[in-house]
CSV table of C-alpha atoms in Angstrom, one decimal:
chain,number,residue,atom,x,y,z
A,999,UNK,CA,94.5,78.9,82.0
A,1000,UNK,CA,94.4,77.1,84.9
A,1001,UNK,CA,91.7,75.0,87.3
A,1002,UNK,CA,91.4,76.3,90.2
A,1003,UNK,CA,93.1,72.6,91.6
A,1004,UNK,CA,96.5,73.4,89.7
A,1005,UNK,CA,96.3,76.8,90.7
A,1006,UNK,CA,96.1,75.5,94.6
A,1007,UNK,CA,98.8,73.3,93.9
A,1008,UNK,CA,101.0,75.9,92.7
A,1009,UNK,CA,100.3,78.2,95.9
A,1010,UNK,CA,101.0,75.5,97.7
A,1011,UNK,CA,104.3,75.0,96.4
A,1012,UNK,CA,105.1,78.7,96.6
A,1013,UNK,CA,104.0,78.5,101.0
A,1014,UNK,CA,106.8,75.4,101.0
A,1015,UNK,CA,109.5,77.3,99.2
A,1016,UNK,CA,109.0,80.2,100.5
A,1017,UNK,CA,106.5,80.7,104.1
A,1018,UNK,CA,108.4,77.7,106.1
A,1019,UNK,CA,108.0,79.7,109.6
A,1020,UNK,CA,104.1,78.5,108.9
A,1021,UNK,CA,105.1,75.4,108.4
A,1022,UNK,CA,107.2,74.8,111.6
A,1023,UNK,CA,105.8,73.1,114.5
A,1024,UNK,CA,104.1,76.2,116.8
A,1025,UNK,CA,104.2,76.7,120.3
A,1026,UNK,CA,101.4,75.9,122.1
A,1027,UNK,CA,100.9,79.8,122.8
A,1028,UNK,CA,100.9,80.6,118.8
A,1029,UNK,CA,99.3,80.7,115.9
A,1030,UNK,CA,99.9,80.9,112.3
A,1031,UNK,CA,98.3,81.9,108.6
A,1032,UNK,CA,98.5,82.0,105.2
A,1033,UNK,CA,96.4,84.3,103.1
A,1034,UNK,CA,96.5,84.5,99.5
A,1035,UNK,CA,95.7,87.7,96.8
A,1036,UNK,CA,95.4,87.6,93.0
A,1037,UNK,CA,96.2,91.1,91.5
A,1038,UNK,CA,95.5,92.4,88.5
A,1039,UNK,CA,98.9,94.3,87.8
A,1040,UNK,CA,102.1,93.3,87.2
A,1041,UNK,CA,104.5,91.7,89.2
A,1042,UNK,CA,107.6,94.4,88.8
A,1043,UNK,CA,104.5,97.3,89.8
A,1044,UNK,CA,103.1,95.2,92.9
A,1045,UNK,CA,107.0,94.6,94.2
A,1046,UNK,CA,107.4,98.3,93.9
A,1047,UNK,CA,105.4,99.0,96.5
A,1048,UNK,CA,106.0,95.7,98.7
A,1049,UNK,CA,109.5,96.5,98.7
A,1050,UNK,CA,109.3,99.6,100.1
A,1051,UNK,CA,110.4,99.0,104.0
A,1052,UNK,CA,110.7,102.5,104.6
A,1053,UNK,CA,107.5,103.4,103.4
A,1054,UNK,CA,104.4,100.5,104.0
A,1055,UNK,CA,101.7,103.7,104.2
A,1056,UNK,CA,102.1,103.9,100.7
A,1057,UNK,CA,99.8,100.6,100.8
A,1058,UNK,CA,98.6,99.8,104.5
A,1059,UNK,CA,95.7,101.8,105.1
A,1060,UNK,CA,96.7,101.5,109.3
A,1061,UNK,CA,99.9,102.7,108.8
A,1062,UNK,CA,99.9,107.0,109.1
A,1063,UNK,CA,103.8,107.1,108.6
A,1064,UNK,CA,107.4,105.0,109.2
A,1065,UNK,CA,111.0,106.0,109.9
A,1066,UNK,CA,114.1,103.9,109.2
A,1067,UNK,CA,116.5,104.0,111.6
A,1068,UNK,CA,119.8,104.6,109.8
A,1069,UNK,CA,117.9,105.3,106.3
A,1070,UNK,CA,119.4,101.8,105.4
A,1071,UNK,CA,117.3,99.4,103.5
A,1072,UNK,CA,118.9,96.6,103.8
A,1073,UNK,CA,118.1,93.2,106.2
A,1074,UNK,CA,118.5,94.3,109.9
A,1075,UNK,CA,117.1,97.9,109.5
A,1076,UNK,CA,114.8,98.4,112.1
A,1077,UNK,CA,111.8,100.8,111.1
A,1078,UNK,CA,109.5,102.9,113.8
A,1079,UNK,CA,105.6,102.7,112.8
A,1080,UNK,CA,103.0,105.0,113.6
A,1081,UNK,CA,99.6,103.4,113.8
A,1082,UNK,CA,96.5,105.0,112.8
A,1083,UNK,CA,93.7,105.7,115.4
A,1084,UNK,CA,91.3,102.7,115.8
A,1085,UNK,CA,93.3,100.0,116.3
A,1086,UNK,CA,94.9,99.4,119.9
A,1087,UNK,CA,98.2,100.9,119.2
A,1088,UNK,CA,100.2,103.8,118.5
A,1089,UNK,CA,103.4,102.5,117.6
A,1090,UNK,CA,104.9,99.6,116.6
A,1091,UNK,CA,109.1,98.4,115.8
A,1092,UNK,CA,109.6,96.0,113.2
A,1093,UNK,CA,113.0,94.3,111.7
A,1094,UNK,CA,113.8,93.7,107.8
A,1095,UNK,CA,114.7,90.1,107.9
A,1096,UNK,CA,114.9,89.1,104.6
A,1097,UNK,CA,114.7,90.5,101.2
A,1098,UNK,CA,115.0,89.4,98.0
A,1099,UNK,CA,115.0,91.5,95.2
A,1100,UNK,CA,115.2,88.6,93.0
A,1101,UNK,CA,112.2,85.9,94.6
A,1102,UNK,CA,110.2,88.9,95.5
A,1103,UNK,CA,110.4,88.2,99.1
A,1104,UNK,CA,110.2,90.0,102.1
A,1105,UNK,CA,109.9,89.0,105.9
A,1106,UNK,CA,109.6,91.6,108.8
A,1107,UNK,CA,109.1,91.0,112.3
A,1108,UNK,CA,107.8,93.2,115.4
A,1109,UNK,CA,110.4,93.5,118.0
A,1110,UNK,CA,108.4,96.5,120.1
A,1111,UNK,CA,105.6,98.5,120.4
A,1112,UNK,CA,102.4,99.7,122.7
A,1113,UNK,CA,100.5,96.4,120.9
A,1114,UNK,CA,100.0,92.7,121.8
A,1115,UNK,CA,101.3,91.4,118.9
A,1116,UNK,CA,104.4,89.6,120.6
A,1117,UNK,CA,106.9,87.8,118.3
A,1118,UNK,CA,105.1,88.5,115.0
A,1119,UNK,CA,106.5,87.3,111.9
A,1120,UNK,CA,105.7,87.8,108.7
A,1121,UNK,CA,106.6,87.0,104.8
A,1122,UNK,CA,105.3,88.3,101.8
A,1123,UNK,CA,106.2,86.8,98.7
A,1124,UNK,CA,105.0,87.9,94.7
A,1125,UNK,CA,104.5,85.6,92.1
A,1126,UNK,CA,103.8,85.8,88.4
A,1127,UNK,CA,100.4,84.6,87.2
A,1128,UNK,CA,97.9,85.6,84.4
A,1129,UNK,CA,94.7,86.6,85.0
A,1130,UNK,CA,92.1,87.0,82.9
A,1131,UNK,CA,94.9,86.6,80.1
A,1132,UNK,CA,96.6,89.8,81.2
A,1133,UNK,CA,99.9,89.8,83.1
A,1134,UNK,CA,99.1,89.7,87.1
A,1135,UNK,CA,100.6,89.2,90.3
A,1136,UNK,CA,99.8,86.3,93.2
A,1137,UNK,CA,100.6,87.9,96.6
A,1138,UNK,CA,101.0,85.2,99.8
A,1139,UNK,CA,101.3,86.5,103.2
A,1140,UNK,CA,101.7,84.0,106.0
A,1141,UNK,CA,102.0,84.8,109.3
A,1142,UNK,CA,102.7,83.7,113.2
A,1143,UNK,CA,102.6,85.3,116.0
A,1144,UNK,CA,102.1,84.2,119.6
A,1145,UNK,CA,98.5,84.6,121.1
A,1146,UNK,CA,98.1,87.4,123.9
A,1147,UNK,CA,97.0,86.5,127.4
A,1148,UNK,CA,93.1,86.3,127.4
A,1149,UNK,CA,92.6,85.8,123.8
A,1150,UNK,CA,92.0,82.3,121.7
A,1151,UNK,CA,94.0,81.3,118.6
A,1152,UNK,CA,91.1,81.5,116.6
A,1153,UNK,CA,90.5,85.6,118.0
A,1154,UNK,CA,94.3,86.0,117.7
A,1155,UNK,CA,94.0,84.5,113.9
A,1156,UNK,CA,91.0,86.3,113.1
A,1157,UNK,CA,92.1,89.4,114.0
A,1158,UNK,CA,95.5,89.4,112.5
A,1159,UNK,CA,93.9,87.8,109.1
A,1160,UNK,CA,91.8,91.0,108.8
A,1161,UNK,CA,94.7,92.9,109.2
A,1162,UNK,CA,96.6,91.4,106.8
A,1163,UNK,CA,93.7,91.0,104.5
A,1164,UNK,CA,92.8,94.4,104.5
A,1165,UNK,CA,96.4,95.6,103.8
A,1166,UNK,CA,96.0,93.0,100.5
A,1167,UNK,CA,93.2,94.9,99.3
A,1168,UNK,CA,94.3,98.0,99.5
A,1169,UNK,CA,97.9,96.6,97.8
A,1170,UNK,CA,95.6,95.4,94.9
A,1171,UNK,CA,93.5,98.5,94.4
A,1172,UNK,CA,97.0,100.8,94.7
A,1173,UNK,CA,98.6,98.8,92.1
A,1174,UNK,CA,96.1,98.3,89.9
A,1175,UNK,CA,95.5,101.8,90.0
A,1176,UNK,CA,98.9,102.6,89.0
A,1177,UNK,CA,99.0,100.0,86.5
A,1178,UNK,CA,95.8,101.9,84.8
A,1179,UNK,CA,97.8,104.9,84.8
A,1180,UNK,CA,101.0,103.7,83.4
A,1181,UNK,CA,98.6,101.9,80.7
A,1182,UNK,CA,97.1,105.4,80.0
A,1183,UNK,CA,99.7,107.5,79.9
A,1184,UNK,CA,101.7,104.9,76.8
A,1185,UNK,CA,97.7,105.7,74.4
């Protein structure tokens, strides 16, 4: 098991291999994030669900439904969003830039949309990890985006962190519910 030093040191290493946009010099106008989730479910479950360009609902809790243009899931599919009521937007467009299947990696980023989030990008990448002795998952999200007119980088930050953060709950609780399930049904 490891300290909680070693296990910085290997997130770290994970944000340089794979969350580089966060590592880039920023505009003045932008700023950037890294957020980090340990999840009790296994890696192959969590990616399930991450994957799924065509359908983020199944875990973002401000997401009401998507359509892929083209039904292709591949990088360049461009995805229409609906928004839930409650935040301050309806819709949102967003691009597959990257995926890999094999890393666990995905970046998206918003090309349009009744939002302020211009020139959002984001990666996701899963990890395997123990926790608690049992096979888990540690999810990085990292993020930058420019910061609207009238806002700060630290509102801009905060409000896109709780976002993201509350997506990464609800991605832990949906897929460690569904690893309690798939444990049940093999008793």
């Amino acid at each position: 098991m490891m300290n909680a030093d070693e296990t910085k040191n290997v997130e770290s290493e994970y944000i340089k291999r794979h969350h580089i946009h966060v590592q880039e010099e920023l505009l003045e106008n932008q700023c950037s994030s890294t957020l980090v989730k340990h999840i009790k479910a296994p890696l192959h479950l969590v990616w399930s669900l991450v994957r799924r360009f065509d359908q983020p609902q199944k875990y973002k809790p401000f997401i009401s439904g998507c359509v892929v243009k083209d039904k292709k899931l591949e990088i360049g599919a461009v995805r229409e969003v609906d928004v839930r009521s409650g935040l301050p937007a309806t819709k949102s467009t967003e691009i597959l830039e990257f995926l890999d299947d094999n890393h666990h990696v995905l970046s998206i980023r918003i090309v349009g949309g009744d939002h302020r989030l211009k020139n959002y990008s984001s990666v996701i990448s899963l990890h395997p990890e123990t926790i608690e002795g049992k096979t888990g998952t540690l999810v990085i999200e990292s993020f930058v985006v420019d910061v609207p007119e009238g806002n700060t980088k630290e509102e801009t930050c905060f409000f896109v962190e709780a976002l993201i953060q509350c997506n990464l709950k609800s991605l832990a609780y949906v897929s460690e519910s569904l690893g309690a399930e798939s444990m049940a049904e093999r008793v």
